[in-house]
PDB file of C-alpha atoms and ligand atoms in Angstrom:
ATOM      1  CA  ARG A 169      -0.359  30.555  -0.848  1.00  0.00           C
ATOM      2  CA  PRO A 170       1.463  29.456  -4.002  1.00  0.00           C
ATOM      3  CA  ILE A 171       5.050  28.271  -3.719  1.00  0.00           C
ATOM      4  CA  VAL A 172       5.634  28.587  -7.428  1.00  0.00           C
ATOM      5  CA  ARG A 173       3.624  29.620 -10.480  1.00  0.00           C
ATOM      6  CA  LEU A 174       4.022  28.782 -14.128  1.00  0.00           C
ATOM      7  CA  GLU A 175       2.653  31.721 -16.087  1.00  0.00           C
ATOM      8  CA  HIS A 176       1.853  31.080 -19.745  1.00  0.00           C
ATOM      9  CA  VAL A 177       4.943  28.927 -20.081  1.00  0.00           C
ATOM     10  CA  SER A 178       5.802  27.665 -23.551  1.00  0.00           C
ATOM     11  CA  LYS A 179       8.839  25.697 -24.652  1.00  0.00           C
ATOM     12  CA  THR A 180       9.973  25.219 -28.224  1.00  0.00           C
ATOM     13  CA  PHE A 181      13.231  23.304 -28.706  1.00  0.00           C
ATOM     14  CA  SER A 182      15.846  24.331 -31.247  1.00  0.00           C
ATOM     15  CA  ASN A 183      14.682  21.580 -33.626  1.00  0.00           C
ATOM     16  CA  GLY A 184      11.248  23.240 -33.765  1.00  0.00           C
ATOM     17  CA  THR A 185       9.433  20.790 -31.457  1.00  0.00           C
ATOM     18  CA  ILE A 186       6.773  22.587 -29.457  1.00  0.00           C
ATOM     19  CA  ALA A 187       7.107  20.612 -26.214  1.00  0.00           C
ATOM     20  CA  LEU A 188       4.791  22.805 -24.180  1.00  0.00           C
ATOM     21  CA  LYS A 189       2.267  25.477 -25.074  1.00  0.00           C
ATOM     22  CA  ASP A 190       0.886  28.144 -22.752  1.00  0.00           C
ATOM     23  CA  MET A 191       0.948  26.219 -19.477  1.00  0.00           C
ATOM     24  CA  SER A 192      -0.245  28.072 -16.386  1.00  0.00           C
ATOM     25  CA  LEU A 193      -0.255  26.402 -13.001  1.00  0.00           C
ATOM     26  CA  SER A 194      -0.098  27.632  -9.442  1.00  0.00           C
ATOM     27  CA  ILE A 195       1.393  25.172  -6.969  1.00  0.00           C
ATOM     28  CA  ARG A 196       0.330  25.636  -3.355  1.00  0.00           C
ATOM     29  CA  ALA A 197       2.188  24.447  -0.274  1.00  0.00           C
ATOM     30  CA  GLY A 198       1.234  20.922   0.744  1.00  0.00           C
ATOM     31  CA  GLU A 199      -0.288  19.925  -2.584  1.00  0.00           C
ATOM     32  CA  PHE A 200       0.402  16.595  -4.235  1.00  0.00           C
ATOM     33  CA  ILE A 201       0.038  17.397  -7.913  1.00  0.00           C
ATOM     34  CA  SER A 202       0.136  14.810 -10.681  1.00  0.00           C
ATOM     35  CA  LEU A 203       1.030  15.814 -14.203  1.00  0.00           C
ATOM     36  CA  LEU A 204      -0.891  13.139 -16.121  1.00  0.00           C
ATOM     37  CA  GLY A 205      -0.707  12.547 -19.842  1.00  0.00           C
ATOM     38  CA  PRO A 206       0.620  10.420 -22.678  1.00  0.00           C
ATOM     39  CA  SER A 207       4.246  10.216 -23.682  1.00  0.00           C
ATOM     40  CA  GLY A 208       5.419  13.407 -25.347  1.00  0.00           C
ATOM     41  CA  CYS A 209       2.900  15.815 -23.797  1.00  0.00           C
ATOM     42  CA  GLY A 210       5.592  17.894 -22.128  1.00  0.00           C
ATOM     43  CA  LYS A 211       5.432  16.550 -18.563  1.00  0.00           C
ATOM     44  CA  SER A 212       9.187  16.182 -18.177  1.00  0.00           C
ATOM     45  CA  THR A 213       9.822  19.465 -19.923  1.00  0.00           C
ATOM     46  CA  ALA A 214       7.543  21.235 -17.425  1.00  0.00           C
ATOM     47  CA  LEU A 215       9.133  19.465 -14.472  1.00  0.00           C
ATOM     48  CA  ARG A 216      12.674  20.185 -15.644  1.00  0.00           C
ATOM     49  CA  MET A 217      11.906  23.877 -16.047  1.00  0.00           C
ATOM     50  CA  LEU A 218      10.477  23.934 -12.500  1.00  0.00           C
ATOM     51  CA  ALA A 219      13.821  22.506 -11.405  1.00  0.00           C
ATOM     52  CA  GLY A 220      15.664  25.251 -13.276  1.00  0.00           C
ATOM     53  CA  LEU A 221      16.912  22.774 -15.902  1.00  0.00           C
ATOM     54  CA  GLY A 222      16.032  24.692 -19.033  1.00  0.00           C
ATOM     55  CA  GLU A 223      14.363  28.030 -19.518  1.00  0.00           C
ATOM     56  CA  PRO A 224      10.889  28.672 -20.945  1.00  0.00           C
ATOM     57  CA  SER A 225      10.896  30.031 -24.521  1.00  0.00           C
ATOM     58  CA  SER A 226       8.152  32.390 -23.368  1.00  0.00           C
ATOM     59  CA  GLY A 227       6.214  32.957 -20.188  1.00  0.00           C
ATOM     60  CA  SER A 228       7.769  32.704 -16.770  1.00  0.00           C
ATOM     61  CA  ILE A 229       8.233  30.632 -13.666  1.00  0.00           C
ATOM     62  CA  VAL A 230       7.698  32.731 -10.576  1.00  0.00           C
ATOM     63  CA  TRP A 231       8.773  31.900  -7.036  1.00  0.00           C
ATOM     64  CA  PRO A 232       6.791  34.521  -5.095  1.00  0.00           C
ATOM     65  CA  ASP A 233       9.162  34.684  -2.145  1.00  0.00           C
ATOM     66  CA  GLY A 234      12.108  35.029  -4.504  1.00  0.00           C
ATOM     67  CA  SER A 235      13.834  32.086  -2.852  1.00  0.00           C
ATOM     68  CA  HIS A 236      14.831  30.295  -5.997  1.00  0.00           C
ATOM     69  CA  VAL A 237      16.847  31.443  -8.964  1.00  0.00           C
ATOM     70  CA  ALA A 238      17.940  29.036 -11.678  1.00  0.00           C
ATOM     71  CA  GLY A 239      21.248  27.406 -10.898  1.00  0.00           C
ATOM     72  CA  ASP A 240      20.903  28.467  -7.273  1.00  0.00           C
ATOM     73  CA  LYS A 241      24.036  27.570  -5.351  1.00  0.00           C
ATOM     74  CA  LYS A 242      22.032  27.070  -2.183  1.00  0.00           C
ATOM     75  CA  GLY A 243      20.301  24.182  -3.921  1.00  0.00           C
ATOM     76  CA  GLY A 244      18.027  23.663  -0.950  1.00  0.00           C
ATOM     77  CA  ASP A 245      14.759  24.541  -2.590  1.00  0.00           C
ATOM     78  CA  ILE A 246      14.123  21.658  -4.929  1.00  0.00           C
ATOM     79  CA  GLY A 247      14.425  17.896  -4.694  1.00  0.00           C
ATOM     80  CA  PHE A 248      14.412  15.956  -7.970  1.00  0.00           C
ATOM     81  CA  VAL A 249      13.795  12.225  -8.327  1.00  0.00           C
ATOM     82  CA  PHE A 250      14.398  10.725 -11.765  1.00  0.00           C
ATOM     83  CA  GLN A 251      12.977   7.529 -13.226  1.00  0.00           C
ATOM     84  CA  GLU A 252      16.366   5.880 -12.888  1.00  0.00           C
ATOM     85  CA  PRO A 253      17.831   5.983  -9.386  1.00  0.00           C
ATOM     86  CA  THR A 254      21.194   7.300 -10.754  1.00  0.00           C
ATOM     87  CA  LEU A 255      23.213   6.297  -7.695  1.00  0.00           C
ATOM     88  CA  MET A 256      27.013   6.252  -7.649  1.00  0.00           C
ATOM     89  CA  PRO A 257      27.771   2.504  -7.646  1.00  0.00           C
ATOM     90  CA  TRP A 258      31.179   2.923  -6.001  1.00  0.00           C
ATOM     91  CA  ALA A 259      29.813   4.776  -2.974  1.00  0.00           C
ATOM     92  CA  THR A 260      27.811   3.540  -0.005  1.00  0.00           C
ATOM     93  CA  VAL A 261      24.171   4.462   0.504  1.00  0.00           C
ATOM     94  CA  PHE A 262      25.332   6.949   3.136  1.00  0.00           C
ATOM     95  CA  LYS A 263      27.709   8.691   0.746  1.00  0.00           C
ATOM     96  CA  ASN A 264      25.153   8.719  -2.049  1.00  0.00           C
ATOM     97  CA  VAL A 265      22.673  10.538   0.168  1.00  0.00           C
ATOM     98  CA  TRP A 266      25.429  12.868   1.392  1.00  0.00           C
ATOM     99  CA  LEU A 267      26.121  14.092  -2.172  1.00  0.00           C
ATOM    100  CA  PRO A 268      23.741  17.102  -2.345  1.00  0.00           C
ATOM    101  CA  LEU A 269      24.987  18.330   1.051  1.00  0.00           C
ATOM    102  CA  ARG A 270      28.592  17.637   0.107  1.00  0.00           C
ATOM    103  CA  LEU A 271      28.114  19.842  -2.966  1.00  0.00           C
ATOM    104  CA  LYS A 272      27.109  22.594  -0.566  1.00  0.00           C
ATOM    105  CA  GLY A 273      30.322  22.086   1.387  1.00  0.00           C
ATOM    106  CA  ILE A 274      28.802  20.242   4.351  1.00  0.00           C
ATOM    107  CA  SER A 275      31.122  17.652   5.862  1.00  0.00           C
ATOM    108  CA  GLN A 276      30.132  14.030   6.411  1.00  0.00           C
ATOM    109  CA  ALA A 277      30.184  14.475  10.182  1.00  0.00           C
ATOM    110  CA  GLU A 278      28.037  17.573  10.057  1.00  0.00           C
ATOM    111  CA  ALA A 279      25.644  15.985   7.552  1.00  0.00           C
ATOM    112  CA  ARG A 280      25.288  12.681   9.401  1.00  0.00           C
ATOM    113  CA  PRO A 281      22.105  13.471  11.412  1.00  0.00           C
ATOM    114  CA  ARG A 282      20.306  14.711   8.318  1.00  0.00           C
ATOM    115  CA  ILE A 283      21.464  11.784   6.195  1.00  0.00           C
ATOM    116  CA  MET A 284      20.285   9.304   8.818  1.00  0.00           C
ATOM    117  CA  GLU A 285      16.987  11.163   9.198  1.00  0.00           C
ATOM    118  CA  ALA A 286      16.387  10.986   5.432  1.00  0.00           C
ATOM    119  CA  LEU A 287      17.301   7.280   5.361  1.00  0.00           C
ATOM    120  CA  GLU A 288      14.977   6.634   8.292  1.00  0.00           C
ATOM    121  CA  MET A 289      12.101   8.302   6.454  1.00  0.00           C
ATOM    122  CA  VAL A 290      12.440   5.825   3.598  1.00  0.00           C
ATOM    123  CA  GLY A 291      13.098   2.897   5.949  1.00  0.00           C
ATOM    124  CA  LEU A 292      16.728   2.323   4.973  1.00  0.00           C
ATOM    125  CA  ASP A 293      18.718   3.558   7.967  1.00  0.00           C
ATOM    126  CA  LYS A 294      19.983  -0.013   8.491  1.00  0.00           C
ATOM    127  CA  PHE A 295      21.488   0.047   4.998  1.00  0.00           C
ATOM    128  CA  ALA A 296      23.645   3.162   5.325  1.00  0.00           C
ATOM    129  CA  ASP A 297      26.838   1.169   4.786  1.00  0.00           C
ATOM    130  CA  SER A 298      25.526  -0.977   1.931  1.00  0.00           C
ATOM    131  CA  TYR A 299      26.423  -0.435  -1.703  1.00  0.00           C
ATOM    132  CA  PRO A 300      23.761   0.119  -4.395  1.00  0.00           C
ATOM    133  CA  ARG A 301      24.479  -3.300  -5.991  1.00  0.00           C
ATOM    134  CA  GLU A 302      23.392  -4.973  -2.740  1.00  0.00           C
ATOM    135  CA  LEU A 303      19.948  -3.361  -2.921  1.00  0.00           C
ATOM    136  CA  SER A 304      16.769  -4.205  -4.852  1.00  0.00           C
ATOM    137  CA  GLY A 305      15.343  -1.805  -7.436  1.00  0.00           C
ATOM    138  CA  GLY A 306      12.778  -0.484  -4.977  1.00  0.00           C
ATOM    139  CA  MET A 307      15.430   0.096  -2.322  1.00  0.00           C
ATOM    140  CA  LYS A 308      17.616   1.984  -4.792  1.00  0.00           C
ATOM    141  CA  MET A 309      14.641   4.194  -5.599  1.00  0.00           C
ATOM    142  CA  ARG A 310      14.156   4.822  -1.865  1.00  0.00           C
ATOM    143  CA  VAL A 311      17.801   5.876  -1.619  1.00  0.00           C
ATOM    144  CA  SER A 312      17.317   8.348  -4.437  1.00  0.00           C
ATOM    145  CA  ILE A 313      14.234   9.722  -2.658  1.00  0.00           C
ATOM    146  CA  ALA A 314      16.304  10.092   0.534  1.00  0.00           C
ATOM    147  CA  ARG A 315      18.960  11.905  -1.504  1.00  0.00           C
ATOM    148  CA  ALA A 316      16.298  14.302  -2.825  1.00  0.00           C
ATOM    149  CA  LEU A 317      14.956  14.898   0.701  1.00  0.00           C
ATOM    150  CA  VAL A 318      18.232  15.412   2.506  1.00  0.00           C
ATOM    151  CA  THR A 319      18.382  19.116   1.651  1.00  0.00           C
ATOM    152  CA  ARG A 320      14.840  19.507   3.047  1.00  0.00           C
ATOM    153  CA  PRO A 321      13.516  20.894  -0.238  1.00  0.00           C
ATOM    154  CA  ARG A 322      10.401  23.011  -0.255  1.00  0.00           C
ATOM    155  CA  ILE A 323       9.194  21.130  -3.310  1.00  0.00           C
ATOM    156  CA  LEU A 324       9.801  17.553  -4.416  1.00  0.00           C
ATOM    157  CA  LEU A 325       9.718  16.902  -8.164  1.00  0.00           C
ATOM    158  CA  MET A 326       9.335  13.280  -9.259  1.00  0.00           C
ATOM    159  CA  ASP A 327       9.563  12.212 -12.909  1.00  0.00           C
ATOM    160  CA  GLU A 328       7.823   8.828 -13.269  1.00  0.00           C
ATOM    161  CA  PRO A 329       9.860   7.673 -10.294  1.00  0.00           C
ATOM    162  CA  PHE A 330       8.492   4.139 -10.026  1.00  0.00           C
ATOM    163  CA  ALA A 331       7.831   3.378 -13.689  1.00  0.00           C
ATOM    164  CA  ALA A 332      10.769   0.981 -14.011  1.00  0.00           C
ATOM    165  CA  LEU A 333       9.771  -1.122 -10.987  1.00  0.00           C
ATOM    166  CA  ASP A 334       7.600  -4.229 -10.836  1.00  0.00           C
ATOM    167  CA  GLU A 335       3.983  -3.593  -9.956  1.00  0.00           C
ATOM    168  CA  ILE A 336       4.089  -4.837  -6.363  1.00  0.00           C
ATOM    169  CA  THR A 337       7.171  -2.787  -5.478  1.00  0.00           C
ATOM    170  CA  ARG A 338       5.642   0.184  -7.222  1.00  0.00           C
ATOM    171  CA  GLN A 339       2.421  -0.067  -5.234  1.00  0.00           C
ATOM    172  CA  LYS A 340       4.374  -0.354  -2.000  1.00  0.00           C
ATOM    173  CA  LEU A 341       6.412   2.744  -2.805  1.00  0.00           C
ATOM    174  CA  ASN A 342       3.239   4.608  -3.744  1.00  0.00           C
ATOM    175  CA  ASP A 343       1.778   3.736  -0.332  1.00  0.00           C
ATOM    176  CA  ASP A 344       4.968   4.827   1.423  1.00  0.00           C
ATOM    177  CA  LEU A 345       5.093   8.084  -0.512  1.00  0.00           C
ATOM    178  CA  LEU A 346       1.482   8.837   0.398  1.00  0.00           C
ATOM    179  CA  ARG A 347       2.173   8.106   4.063  1.00  0.00           C
ATOM    180  CA  LEU A 348       5.243  10.374   4.064  1.00  0.00           C
ATOM    181  CA  TRP A 349       3.348  13.144   2.311  1.00  0.00           C
ATOM    182  CA  GLU A 350       0.540  12.955   4.870  1.00  0.00           C
ATOM    183  CA  GLN A 351       3.025  12.893   7.724  1.00  0.00           C
ATOM    184  CA  PHE A 352       5.365  15.663   6.614  1.00  0.00           C
ATOM    185  CA  GLY A 353       3.135  17.856   4.442  1.00  0.00           C
ATOM    186  CA  TRP A 354       5.567  18.033   1.548  1.00  0.00           C
ATOM    187  CA  THR A 355       4.718  19.731  -1.714  1.00  0.00           C
ATOM    188  CA  ILE A 356       5.049  17.200  -4.510  1.00  0.00           C
ATOM    189  CA  VAL A 357       4.802  17.376  -8.288  1.00  0.00           C
ATOM    190  CA  PHE A 358       4.618  13.851  -9.669  1.00  0.00           C
ATOM    191  CA  VAL A 359       4.819  13.016 -13.366  1.00  0.00           C
ATOM    192  CA  THR A 360       2.957   9.912 -14.500  1.00  0.00           C
ATOM    193  CA  HIS A 361       1.105   8.455 -17.460  1.00  0.00           C
ATOM    194  CA  SER A 362      -0.941   6.207 -15.154  1.00  0.00           C
ATOM    195  CA  VAL A 363      -4.499   7.358 -14.451  1.00  0.00           C
ATOM    196  CA  PHE A 364      -4.631   4.945 -11.527  1.00  0.00           C
ATOM    197  CA  GLU A 365      -1.455   6.338  -9.982  1.00  0.00           C
ATOM    198  CA  SER A 366      -2.588   9.942 -10.351  1.00  0.00           C
ATOM    199  CA  VAL A 367      -5.980   9.268  -8.752  1.00  0.00           C
ATOM    200  CA  TYR A 368      -4.460   7.132  -6.002  1.00  0.00           C
ATOM    201  CA  LEU A 369      -1.792   9.609  -5.025  1.00  0.00           C
ATOM    202  CA  SER A 370      -2.636  13.161  -5.735  1.00  0.00           C
ATOM    203  CA  SER A 371      -4.726  15.991  -4.392  1.00  0.00           C
ATOM    204  CA  ARG A 372      -4.857  17.604  -7.839  1.00  0.00           C
ATOM    205  CA  ILE A 373      -4.463  16.126 -11.287  1.00  0.00           C
ATOM    206  CA  VAL A 374      -3.270  18.265 -14.165  1.00  0.00           C
ATOM    207  CA  VAL A 375      -4.290  16.463 -17.354  1.00  0.00           C
ATOM    208  CA  MET A 376      -2.143  17.097 -20.404  1.00  0.00           C
ATOM    209  CA  ALA A 377      -2.301  16.267 -24.118  1.00  0.00           C
ATOM    210  CA  ALA A 378       0.412  15.996 -26.755  1.00  0.00           C
ATOM    211  CA  ARG A 379       1.237  17.691 -30.065  1.00  0.00           C
ATOM    212  CA  PRO A 380       1.546  20.321 -28.862  1.00  0.00           C
ATOM    213  CA  GLY A 381       2.042  19.579 -25.157  1.00  0.00           C
ATOM    214  CA  ARG A 382      -0.591  21.462 -23.197  1.00  0.00           C
ATOM    215  CA  VAL A 383      -2.895  21.337 -20.197  1.00  0.00           C
ATOM    216  CA  ILE A 384      -6.425  20.230 -21.075  1.00  0.00           C
ATOM    217  CA  ASP A 385      -7.998  19.814 -17.644  1.00  0.00           C
ATOM    218  CA  GLU A 386      -7.446  20.143 -13.916  1.00  0.00           C
ATOM    219  CA  ILE A 387      -9.138  17.924 -11.360  1.00  0.00           C
ATOM    220  CA  GLU A 388      -9.220  18.358  -7.586  1.00  0.00           C
ATOM    221  CA  VAL A 389      -9.266  14.861  -6.136  1.00  0.00           C
ATOM    222  CA  ASP A 390     -11.599  14.211  -3.258  1.00  0.00           C
ATOM    223  CA  ALA A 391      -9.858  11.208  -1.767  1.00  0.00           C
ATOM    224  CA  PRO A 392     -10.383   9.574   1.633  1.00  0.00           C
ATOM    225  CA  HIS A 393      -6.899  10.320   2.918  1.00  0.00           C
ATOM    226  CA  PRO A 394      -6.164  13.615   4.675  1.00  0.00           C
ATOM    227  CA  ARG A 395      -4.606  16.493   2.786  1.00  0.00           C
ATOM    228  CA  GLY A 396      -1.390  18.337   3.663  1.00  0.00           C
TER     229      GLY A 396
HETATM  230  P1  ADP B 214      17.748  23.230 -26.835  1.00  0.00           P
HETATM  231  O1  ADP B 214      16.645  23.633 -27.773  1.00  0.00           O
HETATM  232  O2  ADP B 214      17.364  23.471 -25.387  1.00  0.00           O
HETATM  233  O3  ADP B 214      19.081  23.780 -27.204  1.00  0.00           O
HETATM  234  P2  ADP B 214      18.646  20.739 -28.034  1.00  0.00           P
HETATM  235  O4  ADP B 214      17.754  20.505 -29.229  1.00  0.00           O
HETATM  236  O5  ADP B 214      19.995  21.323 -28.302  1.00  0.00           O
HETATM  237  O6  ADP B 214      17.852  21.614 -26.944  1.00  0.00           O
HETATM  238  O7  ADP B 214      18.840  19.340 -27.257  1.00  0.00           O
HETATM  239  C1  ADP B 214      19.298  19.292 -25.932  1.00  0.00           C
HETATM  240  C2  ADP B 214      19.499  17.851 -25.529  1.00  0.00           C
HETATM  241  O8  ADP B 214      18.280  17.107 -25.653  1.00  0.00           O
HETATM  242  C3  ADP B 214      20.504  17.119 -26.411  1.00  0.00           C
HETATM  243  O9  ADP B 214      21.343  16.358 -25.560  1.00  0.00           O
HETATM  244  C4  ADP B 214      19.661  16.222 -27.291  1.00  0.00           C
HETATM  245  O10 ADP B 214      20.360  15.014 -27.589  1.00  0.00           O
HETATM  246  C5  ADP B 214      18.450  15.935 -26.450  1.00  0.00           C
HETATM  247  N1  ADP B 214      17.259  15.702 -27.306  1.00  0.00           N
HETATM  248  C6  ADP B 214      17.119  16.084 -28.557  1.00  0.00           C
HETATM  249  N2  ADP B 214      15.917  15.713 -29.046  1.00  0.00           N
HETATM  250  C7  ADP B 214      15.273  15.082 -28.065  1.00  0.00           C
HETATM  251  C8  ADP B 214      13.974  14.473 -27.937  1.00  0.00           C
HETATM  252  N3  ADP B 214      13.100  14.421 -28.954  1.00  0.00           N
HETATM  253  N4  ADP B 214      13.632  13.942 -26.760  1.00  0.00           N
HETATM  254  C9  ADP B 214      14.488  13.988 -25.733  1.00  0.00           C
HETATM  255  N5  ADP B 214      15.720  14.526 -25.789  1.00  0.00           N
HETATM  256  C10 ADP B 214      16.118  15.073 -26.949  1.00  0.00           C
HETATM  257  P1  ADP B 215       6.739  13.638 -21.630  1.00  0.00           P
HETATM  258  O1  ADP B 215       7.580  13.805 -20.402  1.00  0.00           O
HETATM  259  O2  ADP B 215       5.308  14.011 -21.408  1.00  0.00           O
HETATM  260  O3  ADP B 215       6.880  12.296 -22.280  1.00  0.00           O
HETATM  261  P2  ADP B 215       8.627  15.484 -22.795  1.00  0.00           P
HETATM  262  O4  ADP B 215       8.534  16.720 -21.983  1.00  0.00           O
HETATM  263  O5  ADP B 215       9.764  14.572 -22.546  1.00  0.00           O
HETATM  264  O6  ADP B 215       7.249  14.702 -22.728  1.00  0.00           O
HETATM  265  O7  ADP B 215       8.685  15.884 -24.337  1.00  0.00           O
HETATM  266  C1  ADP B 215       7.722  16.728 -24.962  1.00  0.00           C
HETATM  267  C2  ADP B 215       8.055  16.834 -26.450  1.00  0.00           C
HETATM  268  O8  ADP B 215       9.271  17.542 -26.604  1.00  0.00           O
HETATM  269  C3  ADP B 215       8.280  15.498 -27.133  1.00  0.00           C
HETATM  270  O9  ADP B 215       7.829  15.612 -28.455  1.00  0.00           O
HETATM  271  C4  ADP B 215       9.785  15.301 -27.077  1.00  0.00           C
HETATM  272  O10 ADP B 215      10.240  14.473 -28.110  1.00  0.00           O
HETATM  273  C5  ADP B 215      10.260  16.734 -27.247  1.00  0.00           C
HETATM  274  N1  ADP B 215      11.550  17.010 -26.602  1.00  0.00           N
HETATM  275  C6  ADP B 215      11.877  16.807 -25.304  1.00  0.00           C
HETATM  276  N2  ADP B 215      13.124  17.220 -25.040  1.00  0.00           N
HETATM  277  C7  ADP B 215      13.600  17.694 -26.210  1.00  0.00           C
HETATM  278  C8  ADP B 215      14.829  18.270 -26.610  1.00  0.00           C
HETATM  279  N3  ADP B 215      15.829  18.470 -25.738  1.00  0.00           N
HETATM  280  N4  ADP B 215      14.976  18.628 -27.881  1.00  0.00           N
HETATM  281  C9  ADP B 215      13.976  18.469 -28.755  1.00  0.00           C
HETATM  282  N5  ADP B 215      12.790  17.942 -28.458  1.00  0.00           N
HETATM  283  C10 ADP B 215      12.595  17.552 -27.205  1.00  0.00           C
END
């Protein structure tokens, strides 16, 4: 059962750049999809449109159960993790993770169990009262993953989340992400330009090419780890 479908989605920016041409993709519950391709092939553009950040120039993005509309005030449907952790430096880890719930009007006290649950998932519950500057790059990325998870999104969108980290930290986070995905059965769309990362992580690889950005292949990965 698809959670969301891109149907013949194209995106041309106002400067004439064709970022994406005729992309169709059906995302099923529990899939770990990688969008794999070189810089400029439209991966981020596709991901941002899935998040409701920008509209297709043609084609459509369909949420079959009608749960999501762009700019949805509920905001519970989608978690987004950017390449940069984008944490508020003046706020504790706890308050950073609270933010998406706070925006929905949920008080700190009411949000506490969910914040602590999200921090526990990423192994940082002991750091709730720390500030971002006290954390390593990998830990900051974990906080931003917790912040994306705290609303219990039905789909987690990740835009080259570990690209800025050193290789050892990156591999560790990849392992943790895989473990969490297997445990909780999340639906993940993961943007990467690393063939290794896409094969290591995903259950399906969507291969893209640039100029214009488009899908050129789709590969179901038959990996040893169990599927969601
Ligand atoms: P739209 O066609 O959606 O109106 P714009 O061309 O107005 O998009 O640009 C929107 C934003 O994207 C601006 O902040 C702009 O600085 C930024 N931007 C412009 N060109 C690029 C590019 N090649 N890559 C990434 N971002 C860009
Ligand atoms: P990727 O994530 O695969 O590197 P992007 O989706 O960021 O690719 O960009 C696809 C193409 O669209 C690139 O040529 C990029 O420069 C262009 N682009 C991205 N955002 C904008 C924008 N806001 N305005 C104009 N061009 C853009």
